[in-house]
Amino acid sequence: MPDDPEGGMLSWDESVFRDEHVFEIDYVPETFKHREGQMRNLTYALRPAVRGSRPLNVMVRGPPGTGKTTAIQKLFDEVGAQTSDVRTIRVNCQVNATRYSVFSRLFEGTFDYEPPSSGISFKKLFGQIAEKLVDDDRVLVVALDDVNYLFYENEASDTLYSLLRAHEEYPGAKIGVVVVSSDPALDVIDELDSRVQSVFRPEDVYFPVYDSPEIGDILDERVTRGFHDGVIARDTLEHVADLTADSGDLRVGIDLLRRAGLNAEMRASRTVERQDVDEAYEQSKYVNLSRSLSGLTDTELTLLEVIANHDGEQAGEVYDVFRDHTELGYTRYSEIVNKLDQLSLIDAEYTEVDGRGRSRSLSLSYEKEAVLDRLE
């Protein structure tokens, strides 16, 4: 375990990191490896927009941590570099999970300032966006990232309907939609209203889980850009790649490298060792859990805490405790249970209960301590 030859902690102007931002989740790499086919398909769909026409709509699917958001950001950057006649706006639906909040973000992206916080109807908000596009003769490409959250809140059909039908109410409005789903169990088309299905015929672009060699290649480039030379040995990096492959989420590996680097610095070491990786993995393996929790409301977090403390109990028994905390009715409670189940935060399985027929038992999908620690 090599120590700092100068003795003591690394000073503030010394670090194992060449560029720590390389290991941030929102970092967009200069080279985007192993997604060439997906990028070609996305470019094909958006090419008409660069020529002033309405682009093809696209459905981007794939598990978390497979490069979907990065692909959208890279493509939007390229479009912006080619022309100012196309406005590209990515909306994070984990944060903006209603039609009104989605269009508030579109308003902000169109006018470069936020809409009034109150007193403006959806119709007026939408009208101002569409009229601005027509007046400026601009094409709008909207990426609804993590669109699955709109489905969880029953807002997806209304949101897409408004976007896809805009040209009927506002002739000359040219809007293309890219929906990005990270829920493998969600069939986007089947879950939409028939009125939306009739007009939403998207190109399908699938992002599979990275295989082990691809993970190793991507992480190796992050190490080259993010760490100083010689900080992490090849066998240690291979260990990181193996842990990442087991998780199926590239973000785990990227977060793991950053935390392992910080652990090495805490030891005043100039190299990342296997023990730094193993200690970091106890936090990094919950990247997806932390991300899911960050998008929940206080009420949803309250229910998750109740379930954690009543793990495996029947839905009716859990509701009694939840109602004492929130005074919400059973219908809203059931909606939140369904959302937590769809997010794979809990398992809501139907079981036979003596004398009561079928009832759902609610249990956590993660270790209780991991959930409670992140709820504090």
mmCIF file of C-alpha atoms in Angstrom:
data_model
loop_
_atom_site.group_PDB
_atom_site.id
_atom_site.type_symbol
_atom_site.label_atom_id
_atom_site.label_comp_id
_atom_site.label_asym_id
_atom_site.label_seq_id
_atom_site.Cartn_x
_atom_site.Cartn_y
_atom_site.Cartn_z
ATOM 1 C CA MET A 1 0.000 0.000 0.000
ATOM 2 C CA PRO A 2 2.166 2.893 -1.226
ATOM 3 C CA ASP A 3 1.968 6.038 0.874
ATOM 4 C CA ASP A 4 2.630 9.657 0.018
ATOM 5 C CA PRO A 5 6.455 9.921 -0.017
ATOM 6 C CA GLU A 6 6.177 13.390 1.456
ATOM 7 C CA GLY A 7 4.279 12.004 4.433
ATOM 8 C CA GLY A 8 0.811 12.908 5.694
ATOM 9 C CA MET A 9 -2.302 13.648 3.647
ATOM 10 C CA LEU A 10 -1.999 14.783 0.060
ATOM 11 C CA SER A 11 -1.940 18.548 0.035
ATOM 12 C CA TRP A 12 -4.831 20.479 -1.558
ATOM 13 C CA ASP A 13 -2.840 21.094 -4.749
ATOM 14 C CA GLU A 14 -2.045 17.390 -5.174
ATOM 15 C CA SER A 15 -4.458 14.722 -6.342
ATOM 16 C CA VAL A 16 -4.676 11.337 -8.009
ATOM 17 C CA PHE A 17 -7.139 13.015 -10.389
ATOM 18 C CA ARG A 18 -6.101 14.705 -13.607
ATOM 19 C CA ASP A 19 -9.743 15.783 -14.157
ATOM 20 C CA GLU A 20 -12.252 14.600 -11.558
ATOM 21 C CA HIS A 21 -15.205 15.816 -13.658
ATOM 22 C CA VAL A 22 -14.558 12.900 -16.023
ATOM 23 C CA PHE A 23 -16.054 10.639 -13.340
ATOM 24 C CA GLU A 24 -19.222 12.667 -12.843
ATOM 25 C CA ILE A 25 -22.433 10.995 -14.009
ATOM 26 C CA ASP A 26 -23.379 13.952 -16.233
ATOM 27 C CA TYR A 27 -20.001 14.094 -18.014
ATOM 28 C CA VAL A 28 -20.321 13.857 -21.801
ATOM 29 C CA PRO A 29 -17.237 12.086 -23.230
ATOM 30 C CA GLU A 30 -15.491 13.489 -26.272
ATOM 31 C CA THR A 31 -15.499 10.048 -27.874
ATOM 32 C CA PHE A 32 -18.673 7.992 -27.498
ATOM 33 C CA LYS A 33 -17.686 4.374 -27.951
ATOM 34 C CA HIS A 34 -19.712 1.285 -28.860
ATOM 35 C CA ARG A 35 -22.879 3.166 -29.804
ATOM 36 C CA GLU A 36 -22.080 3.944 -33.442
ATOM 37 C CA GLY A 37 -25.164 2.140 -34.776
ATOM 38 C CA GLN A 38 -27.520 3.891 -32.388
ATOM 39 C CA MET A 39 -26.004 7.274 -33.246
ATOM 40 C CA ARG A 40 -26.457 6.592 -36.965
ATOM 41 C CA ASN A 41 -30.132 5.764 -36.437
ATOM 42 C CA LEU A 42 -30.705 8.873 -34.327
ATOM 43 C CA THR A 43 -28.926 11.054 -36.877
ATOM 44 C CA TYR A 44 -31.068 9.576 -39.654
ATOM 45 C CA ALA A 45 -34.242 10.468 -37.751
ATOM 46 C CA LEU A 46 -33.181 14.042 -36.979
ATOM 47 C CA ARG A 47 -31.572 14.882 -40.320
ATOM 48 C CA PRO A 48 -34.821 16.350 -41.785
ATOM 49 C CA ALA A 49 -34.832 18.953 -38.984
ATOM 50 C CA VAL A 50 -31.488 20.345 -40.153
ATOM 51 C CA ARG A 51 -33.091 20.813 -43.582
ATOM 52 C CA GLY A 52 -36.031 22.690 -42.063
ATOM 53 C CA SER A 53 -38.544 19.823 -42.048
ATOM 54 C CA ARG A 54 -40.268 17.989 -39.234
ATOM 55 C CA PRO A 55 -37.956 15.172 -38.042
ATOM 56 C CA LEU A 56 -38.963 11.579 -37.529
ATOM 57 C CA ASN A 57 -40.124 10.705 -34.048
ATOM 58 C CA VAL A 58 -37.921 8.262 -32.146
ATOM 59 C CA MET A 59 -38.332 5.829 -29.286
ATOM 60 C CA VAL A 60 -35.054 5.153 -27.461
ATOM 61 C CA ARG A 61 -35.145 2.114 -25.184
ATOM 62 C CA GLY A 62 -32.661 0.354 -22.952
ATOM 63 C CA PRO A 63 -31.801 -0.413 -19.315
ATOM 64 C CA PRO A 64 -30.273 2.283 -17.085
ATOM 65 C CA GLY A 65 -26.613 3.096 -17.662
ATOM 66 C CA THR A 66 -26.470 2.113 -21.338
ATOM 67 C CA GLY A 67 -25.646 5.515 -22.878
ATOM 68 C CA LYS A 68 -29.091 6.776 -23.892
ATOM 69 C CA THR A 69 -28.864 10.237 -22.327
ATOM 70 C CA THR A 70 -25.275 10.692 -23.494
ATOM 71 C CA ALA A 71 -26.350 9.845 -27.046
ATOM 72 C CA ILE A 72 -29.093 12.491 -26.944
ATOM 73 C CA GLN A 73 -26.729 15.114 -25.534
ATOM 74 C CA LYS A 74 -24.069 14.345 -28.159
ATOM 75 C CA LEU A 75 -26.580 14.496 -30.985
ATOM 76 C CA PHE A 76 -28.173 17.716 -29.762
ATOM 77 C CA ASP A 77 -24.716 19.297 -29.486
ATOM 78 C CA GLU A 78 -23.986 18.317 -33.080
ATOM 79 C CA VAL A 79 -27.285 19.733 -34.322
ATOM 80 C CA GLY A 80 -26.627 22.994 -32.464
ATOM 81 C CA ALA A 81 -23.185 23.246 -34.046
ATOM 82 C CA GLN A 82 -24.646 22.835 -37.537
ATOM 83 C CA THR A 83 -27.603 25.209 -37.436
ATOM 84 C CA SER A 84 -29.420 27.767 -35.303
ATOM 85 C CA ASP A 85 -32.714 26.950 -37.039
ATOM 86 C CA VAL A 86 -33.303 23.889 -34.863
ATOM 87 C CA ARG A 87 -34.092 24.216 -31.180
ATOM 88 C CA THR A 88 -33.222 21.069 -29.208
ATOM 89 C CA ILE A 89 -34.526 20.691 -25.668
ATOM 90 C CA ARG A 90 -34.004 17.730 -23.342
ATOM 91 C CA VAL A 91 -36.544 17.433 -20.529
ATOM 92 C CA ASN A 92 -35.727 15.291 -17.488
ATOM 93 C CA CYS A 93 -39.092 13.642 -16.797
ATOM 94 C CA GLN A 94 -37.879 12.267 -13.498
ATOM 95 C CA VAL A 95 -37.980 15.884 -12.315
ATOM 96 C CA ASN A 96 -40.723 17.143 -14.657
ATOM 97 C CA ALA A 97 -43.350 14.410 -14.470
ATOM 98 C CA THR A 98 -46.472 16.339 -15.558
ATOM 99 C CA ARG A 99 -47.532 17.772 -18.888
ATOM 100 C CA TYR A 100 -47.510 21.311 -17.488
ATOM 101 C CA SER A 101 -43.999 21.021 -16.053
ATOM 102 C CA VAL A 102 -42.722 19.527 -19.326
ATOM 103 C CA PHE A 103 -44.101 22.475 -21.276
ATOM 104 C CA SER A 104 -42.718 24.897 -18.704
ATOM 105 C CA ARG A 105 -39.253 23.532 -19.533
ATOM 106 C CA LEU A 106 -40.036 23.837 -23.255
ATOM 107 C CA PHE A 107 -41.091 27.450 -22.697
ATOM 108 C CA GLU A 108 -37.829 28.128 -20.867
ATOM 109 C CA GLY A 109 -35.812 26.504 -23.654
ATOM 110 C CA THR A 110 -37.690 28.449 -26.319
ATOM 111 C CA PHE A 111 -37.623 31.908 -24.751
ATOM 112 C CA ASP A 112 -34.503 31.557 -22.565
ATOM 113 C CA TYR A 113 -36.409 32.579 -19.457
ATOM 114 C CA GLU A 114 -38.856 30.785 -17.181
ATOM 115 C CA PRO A 115 -42.619 31.192 -17.569
ATOM 116 C CA PRO A 116 -44.587 32.921 -14.790
ATOM 117 C CA SER A 117 -44.836 30.676 -11.743
ATOM 118 C CA SER A 118 -48.627 31.075 -11.651
ATOM 119 C CA GLY A 119 -51.529 32.554 -13.550
ATOM 120 C CA ILE A 120 -50.784 31.093 -16.982
ATOM 121 C CA SER A 121 -52.908 28.259 -18.344
ATOM 122 C CA PHE A 122 -51.506 25.287 -20.198
ATOM 123 C CA LYS A 123 -53.257 26.409 -23.386
ATOM 124 C CA LYS A 124 -51.619 29.822 -23.261
ATOM 125 C CA LEU A 125 -48.230 28.351 -22.334
ATOM 126 C CA PHE A 126 -48.414 25.927 -25.247
ATOM 127 C CA GLY A 127 -49.684 28.593 -27.624
ATOM 128 C CA GLN A 128 -46.784 30.939 -26.914
ATOM 129 C CA ILE A 129 -44.262 28.163 -27.580
ATOM 130 C CA ALA A 130 -45.884 27.133 -30.860
ATOM 131 C CA GLU A 131 -46.322 30.709 -32.088
ATOM 132 C CA LYS A 132 -42.676 31.475 -31.342
ATOM 133 C CA LEU A 133 -41.586 28.468 -33.385
ATOM 134 C CA VAL A 134 -43.753 29.531 -36.316
ATOM 135 C CA ASP A 135 -42.635 33.179 -36.151
ATOM 136 C CA ASP A 136 -38.952 32.192 -36.058
ATOM 137 C CA ASP A 137 -39.421 29.389 -38.606
ATOM 138 C CA ARG A 138 -37.609 27.034 -36.259
ATOM 139 C CA VAL A 139 -37.903 23.287 -35.825
ATOM 140 C CA LEU A 140 -38.237 22.029 -32.247
ATOM 141 C CA VAL A 141 -36.838 18.641 -31.243
ATOM 142 C CA VAL A 142 -37.955 17.541 -27.777
ATOM 143 C CA ALA A 143 -36.285 14.683 -25.894
ATOM 144 C CA LEU A 144 -38.451 13.345 -23.083
ATOM 145 C CA ASP A 145 -35.709 11.652 -21.067
ATOM 146 C CA ASP A 146 -36.903 8.996 -18.612
ATOM 147 C CA VAL A 147 -40.364 9.243 -20.179
ATOM 148 C CA ASN A 148 -41.342 6.286 -17.990
ATOM 149 C CA TYR A 149 -41.905 8.770 -15.163
ATOM 150 C CA LEU A 150 -44.673 10.414 -17.208
ATOM 151 C CA PHE A 151 -46.320 7.003 -17.477
ATOM 152 C CA TYR A 152 -46.037 6.441 -13.729
ATOM 153 C CA GLU A 153 -48.000 9.675 -13.209
ATOM 154 C CA ASN A 154 -50.476 8.967 -16.064
ATOM 155 C CA GLU A 155 -49.272 12.078 -17.905
ATOM 156 C CA ALA A 156 -47.579 10.514 -20.939
ATOM 157 C CA SER A 157 -50.506 10.350 -23.354
ATOM 158 C CA ASP A 158 -51.635 13.941 -22.788
ATOM 159 C CA THR A 159 -48.062 15.240 -23.101
ATOM 160 C CA LEU A 160 -47.322 13.383 -26.326
ATOM 161 C CA TYR A 161 -50.722 14.194 -27.798
ATOM 162 C CA SER A 162 -50.113 17.923 -27.351
ATOM 163 C CA LEU A 163 -46.670 17.714 -28.971
ATOM 164 C CA LEU A 164 -47.677 15.465 -31.855
ATOM 165 C CA ARG A 165 -50.824 17.431 -32.722
ATOM 166 C CA ALA A 166 -49.282 20.891 -32.416
ATOM 167 C CA HIS A 167 -49.174 21.469 -36.175
ATOM 168 C CA GLU A 168 -52.938 20.985 -36.436
ATOM 169 C CA GLU A 169 -53.733 23.843 -34.073
ATOM 170 C CA TYR A 170 -50.734 25.946 -35.066
ATOM 171 C CA PRO A 171 -50.050 25.465 -38.805
ATOM 172 C CA GLY A 172 -46.347 25.706 -39.534
ATOM 173 C CA ALA A 173 -45.271 24.384 -36.115
ATOM 174 C CA LYS A 174 -42.676 21.663 -36.672
ATOM 175 C CA ILE A 175 -42.005 19.487 -33.627
ATOM 176 C CA GLY A 176 -40.233 16.138 -33.396
ATOM 177 C CA VAL A 177 -40.257 13.965 -30.291
ATOM 178 C CA VAL A 178 -37.613 11.600 -28.914
ATOM 179 C CA VAL A 179 -38.924 9.504 -26.024
ATOM 180 C CA VAL A 180 -36.292 7.839 -23.871
ATOM 181 C CA SER A 181 -37.336 4.995 -21.573
ATOM 182 C CA SER A 182 -35.161 3.226 -18.992
ATOM 183 C CA ASP A 183 -37.885 0.830 -17.839
ATOM 184 C CA PRO A 184 -37.432 -2.506 -19.642
ATOM 185 C CA ALA A 185 -40.871 -3.649 -18.464
ATOM 186 C CA LEU A 186 -42.668 -0.653 -19.998
ATOM 187 C CA ASP A 187 -44.202 -1.105 -23.450
ATOM 188 C CA VAL A 188 -44.434 2.543 -24.432
ATOM 189 C CA ILE A 189 -46.741 2.116 -27.415
ATOM 190 C CA ASP A 190 -49.175 -0.264 -25.704
ATOM 191 C CA GLU A 191 -49.479 2.041 -22.685
ATOM 192 C CA LEU A 192 -50.436 5.107 -24.757
ATOM 193 C CA ASP A 193 -54.022 6.140 -25.500
ATOM 194 C CA SER A 194 -55.352 5.073 -28.884
ATOM 195 C CA ARG A 195 -55.520 8.742 -29.976
ATOM 196 C CA VAL A 196 -51.748 8.962 -29.496
ATOM 197 C CA GLN A 197 -50.978 5.549 -30.967
ATOM 198 C CA SER A 198 -52.616 6.630 -34.212
ATOM 199 C CA VAL A 199 -50.062 9.425 -34.747
ATOM 200 C CA PHE A 200 -46.999 8.188 -32.875
ATOM 201 C CA ARG A 201 -45.117 5.776 -35.153
ATOM 202 C CA PRO A 202 -41.550 6.236 -33.959
ATOM 203 C CA GLU A 203 -38.249 4.862 -35.165
ATOM 204 C CA ASP A 204 -37.061 2.323 -32.586
ATOM 205 C CA VAL A 205 -33.483 2.639 -31.285
ATOM 206 C CA TYR A 206 -32.406 0.096 -28.682
ATOM 207 C CA PHE A 207 -29.426 0.439 -26.324
ATOM 208 C CA PRO A 208 -28.375 -2.968 -24.930
ATOM 209 C CA VAL A 209 -26.316 -3.484 -21.796
ATOM 210 C CA TYR A 210 -22.594 -3.044 -22.475
ATOM 211 C CA ASP A 211 -20.675 -6.320 -22.525
ATOM 212 C CA SER A 212 -17.509 -6.811 -20.462
ATOM 213 C CA PRO A 213 -14.966 -5.834 -23.171
ATOM 214 C CA GLU A 214 -16.971 -2.682 -23.969
ATOM 215 C CA ILE A 215 -17.132 -1.750 -20.283
ATOM 216 C CA GLY A 216 -13.384 -2.244 -19.940
ATOM 217 C CA ASP A 217 -12.721 -0.110 -23.013
ATOM 218 C CA ILE A 218 -14.946 2.756 -21.826
ATOM 219 C CA LEU A 219 -13.589 2.737 -18.282
ATOM 220 C CA ASP A 220 -10.020 2.605 -19.591
ATOM 221 C CA GLU A 221 -10.605 5.836 -21.498
ATOM 222 C CA ARG A 222 -12.118 7.489 -18.414
ATOM 223 C CA VAL A 223 -9.049 6.453 -16.422
ATOM 224 C CA THR A 224 -6.723 7.920 -19.058
ATOM 225 C CA ARG A 225 -8.563 11.237 -19.031
ATOM 226 C CA GLY A 226 -9.456 11.363 -15.363
ATOM 227 C CA PHE A 227 -6.455 9.969 -13.428
ATOM 228 C CA HIS A 228 -2.790 10.840 -13.589
ATOM 229 C CA ASP A 229 -0.535 8.239 -15.201
ATOM 230 C CA GLY A 230 0.113 5.159 -13.087
ATOM 231 C CA VAL A 231 -2.662 5.805 -10.553
ATOM 232 C CA ILE A 232 -4.559 2.571 -11.211
ATOM 233 C CA ALA A 233 -2.984 -0.729 -12.268
ATOM 234 C CA ARG A 234 -4.426 -2.877 -15.063
ATOM 235 C CA ASP A 235 -5.578 -5.699 -12.755
ATOM 236 C CA THR A 236 -7.335 -3.184 -10.463
ATOM 237 C CA LEU A 237 -9.130 -1.631 -13.419
ATOM 238 C CA GLU A 238 -10.181 -5.101 -14.584
ATOM 239 C CA HIS A 239 -11.661 -5.676 -11.129
ATOM 240 C CA VAL A 240 -13.674 -2.448 -11.501
ATOM 241 C CA ALA A 241 -14.862 -3.626 -14.924
ATOM 242 C CA ASP A 242 -15.958 -6.996 -13.506
ATOM 243 C CA LEU A 243 -17.994 -5.339 -10.744
ATOM 244 C CA THR A 244 -19.542 -3.007 -13.295
ATOM 245 C CA ALA A 245 -20.484 -5.880 -15.603
ATOM 246 C CA ASP A 246 -22.128 -7.695 -12.682
ATOM 247 C CA SER A 247 -24.299 -4.634 -12.028
ATOM 248 C CA GLY A 248 -25.226 -4.146 -15.700
ATOM 249 C CA ASP A 249 -24.951 -0.372 -15.261
ATOM 250 C CA LEU A 250 -21.965 1.574 -16.604
ATOM 251 C CA ARG A 251 -22.698 4.380 -14.148
ATOM 252 C CA VAL A 252 -21.722 2.046 -11.315
ATOM 253 C CA GLY A 253 -18.224 1.699 -12.745
ATOM 254 C CA ILE A 254 -17.789 5.417 -13.363
ATOM 255 C CA ASP A 255 -18.915 6.268 -9.836
ATOM 256 C CA LEU A 256 -16.760 3.450 -8.487
ATOM 257 C CA LEU A 257 -13.604 4.888 -10.074
ATOM 258 C CA ARG A 258 -14.271 8.300 -8.555
ATOM 259 C CA ARG A 259 -14.953 6.963 -5.066
ATOM 260 C CA ALA A 260 -11.940 4.647 -5.222
ATOM 261 C CA GLY A 261 -9.782 7.639 -6.162
ATOM 262 C CA LEU A 262 -11.125 9.581 -3.191
ATOM 263 C CA ASN A 263 -10.443 6.596 -0.935
ATOM 264 C CA ALA A 264 -6.831 6.506 -2.150
ATOM 265 C CA GLU A 265 -6.472 10.202 -1.354
ATOM 266 C CA MET A 266 -7.876 9.599 2.121
ATOM 267 C CA ARG A 267 -4.999 7.166 2.627
ATOM 268 C CA ALA A 268 -2.593 9.807 1.306
ATOM 269 C CA SER A 269 -1.766 7.352 -1.479
ATOM 270 C CA ARG A 270 -0.863 8.182 -5.064
ATOM 271 C CA THR A 271 -2.276 4.899 -6.352
ATOM 272 C CA VAL A 272 -5.723 3.282 -6.282
ATOM 273 C CA GLU A 273 -5.584 -0.214 -4.818
ATOM 274 C CA ARG A 274 -8.099 -3.054 -4.865
ATOM 275 C CA GLN A 275 -9.130 -2.316 -1.273
ATOM 276 C CA ASP A 276 -10.076 1.219 -2.328
ATOM 277 C CA VAL A 277 -12.307 -0.271 -5.012
ATOM 278 C CA ASP A 278 -13.958 -2.821 -2.733
ATOM 279 C CA GLU A 279 -14.704 -0.219 -0.061
ATOM 280 C CA ALA A 280 -16.089 2.174 -2.677
ATOM 281 C CA TYR A 281 -18.310 -0.515 -4.179
ATOM 282 C CA GLU A 282 -20.419 -0.613 -1.021
ATOM 283 C CA GLN A 283 -21.664 2.852 -2.036
ATOM 284 C CA SER A 284 -21.350 2.751 -5.826
ATOM 285 C CA LYS A 285 -23.503 -0.360 -6.220
ATOM 286 C CA TYR A 286 -26.452 1.752 -5.084
ATOM 287 C CA VAL A 287 -26.105 4.427 -7.790
ATOM 288 C CA ASN A 288 -29.422 3.460 -9.353
ATOM 289 C CA LEU A 289 -31.149 3.409 -5.948
ATOM 290 C CA SER A 290 -29.894 6.906 -5.119
ATOM 291 C CA ARG A 291 -30.961 8.182 -8.522
ATOM 292 C CA SER A 292 -34.457 6.714 -8.154
ATOM 293 C CA LEU A 293 -34.866 8.191 -4.672
ATOM 294 C CA SER A 294 -33.823 11.641 -5.876
ATOM 295 C CA GLY A 295 -36.901 11.815 -8.111
ATOM 296 C CA LEU A 296 -39.471 10.918 -5.445
ATOM 297 C CA THR A 297 -41.749 13.353 -3.652
ATOM 298 C CA ASP A 298 -41.811 13.653 0.131
ATOM 299 C CA THR A 299 -45.011 11.610 0.249
ATOM 300 C CA GLU A 300 -43.495 8.836 -1.876
ATOM 301 C CA LEU A 301 -40.379 8.792 0.297
ATOM 302 C CA THR A 302 -42.596 8.541 3.367
ATOM 303 C CA LEU A 303 -44.312 5.449 1.990
ATOM 304 C CA LEU A 304 -40.970 3.867 1.115
ATOM 305 C CA GLU A 305 -39.798 4.445 4.681
ATOM 306 C CA VAL A 306 -42.992 2.883 6.033
ATOM 307 C CA ILE A 307 -42.505 -0.157 3.808
ATOM 308 C CA ALA A 308 -38.876 -0.434 4.945
ATOM 309 C CA ASN A 309 -40.045 -0.578 8.538
ATOM 310 C CA HIS A 310 -42.887 -3.003 7.744
ATOM 311 C CA ASP A 311 -41.106 -5.117 5.153
ATOM 312 C CA GLY A 312 -43.162 -8.049 3.862
ATOM 313 C CA GLU A 313 -46.457 -6.970 5.430
ATOM 314 C CA GLN A 314 -49.776 -6.854 3.582
ATOM 315 C CA ALA A 315 -50.765 -3.714 1.657
ATOM 316 C CA GLY A 316 -53.708 -2.993 3.941
ATOM 317 C CA GLU A 317 -51.551 -3.108 7.062
ATOM 318 C CA VAL A 318 -48.939 -0.844 5.465
ATOM 319 C CA TYR A 319 -51.673 1.578 4.423
ATOM 320 C CA ASP A 320 -52.887 1.962 8.018
ATOM 321 C CA VAL A 321 -49.420 3.181 9.044
ATOM 322 C CA PHE A 322 -49.033 5.355 5.942
ATOM 323 C CA ARG A 323 -52.430 7.003 6.531
ATOM 324 C CA ASP A 324 -51.384 7.929 10.063
ATOM 325 C CA HIS A 325 -48.412 9.790 8.556
ATOM 326 C CA THR A 326 -50.157 11.469 5.607
ATOM 327 C CA GLU A 327 -53.968 11.186 5.931
ATOM 328 C CA LEU A 328 -54.097 10.278 2.222
ATOM 329 C CA GLY A 329 -56.803 8.017 0.827
ATOM 330 C CA TYR A 330 -56.310 4.451 -0.361
ATOM 331 C CA THR A 331 -56.564 5.318 -4.058
ATOM 332 C CA ARG A 332 -53.578 7.668 -3.924
ATOM 333 C CA TYR A 333 -51.750 5.177 -1.730
ATOM 334 C CA SER A 334 -52.283 2.454 -4.317
ATOM 335 C CA GLU A 335 -50.981 4.735 -7.087
ATOM 336 C CA ILE A 336 -47.775 5.366 -5.149
ATOM 337 C CA VAL A 337 -47.345 1.642 -4.455
ATOM 338 C CA ASN A 338 -47.623 0.980 -8.187
ATOM 339 C CA LYS A 339 -45.030 3.667 -8.942
ATOM 340 C CA LEU A 340 -42.532 2.312 -6.400
ATOM 341 C CA ASP A 341 -43.083 -1.154 -7.854
ATOM 342 C CA GLN A 342 -42.528 0.114 -11.418
ATOM 343 C CA LEU A 343 -39.301 1.768 -10.283
ATOM 344 C CA SER A 344 -38.169 -1.585 -8.857
ATOM 345 C CA LEU A 345 -37.787 -0.013 -5.425
ATOM 346 C CA ILE A 346 -40.268 -2.493 -3.961
ATOM 347 C CA ASP A 347 -41.844 -5.816 -4.884
ATOM 348 C CA ALA A 348 -45.639 -5.764 -4.678
ATOM 349 C CA GLU A 349 -46.679 -9.385 -5.105
ATOM 350 C CA TYR A 350 -50.156 -10.825 -4.757
ATOM 351 C CA THR A 351 -50.479 -13.615 -2.219
ATOM 352 C CA GLU A 352 -53.380 -15.612 -0.825
ATOM 353 C CA VAL A 353 -54.484 -14.483 2.640
ATOM 354 C CA ASP A 354 -56.650 -16.819 4.721
ATOM 355 C CA GLY A 355 -60.247 -15.621 4.735
ATOM 356 C CA ARG A 356 -59.428 -12.465 2.742
ATOM 357 C CA GLY A 357 -58.639 -13.682 -0.751
ATOM 358 C CA ARG A 358 -55.723 -12.191 -2.654
ATOM 359 C CA SER A 359 -53.731 -9.293 -1.224
ATOM 360 C CA ARG A 360 -50.424 -7.664 -2.076
ATOM 361 C CA SER A 361 -47.446 -8.069 0.211
ATOM 362 C CA LEU A 362 -44.972 -5.195 0.022
ATOM 363 C CA SER A 363 -41.240 -5.726 0.399
ATOM 364 C CA LEU A 364 -38.106 -3.779 -0.436
ATOM 365 C CA SER A 365 -36.044 -4.623 -3.510
ATOM 366 C CA TYR A 366 -32.888 -3.417 -1.714
ATOM 367 C CA GLU A 367 -31.390 -4.046 1.697
ATOM 368 C CA LYS A 368 -33.321 -2.189 4.386
ATOM 369 C CA GLU A 369 -30.253 -0.369 5.705
ATOM 370 C CA ALA A 370 -29.268 0.831 2.233
ATOM 371 C CA VAL A 371 -32.701 2.398 1.746
ATOM 372 C CA LEU A 372 -33.018 3.933 5.214
ATOM 373 C CA ASP A 373 -29.498 5.378 5.077
ATOM 374 C CA ARG A 374 -30.409 7.235 1.894
ATOM 375 C CA LEU A 375 -33.716 8.470 3.281
ATOM 376 C CA GLU A 376 -32.037 10.313 6.166
#
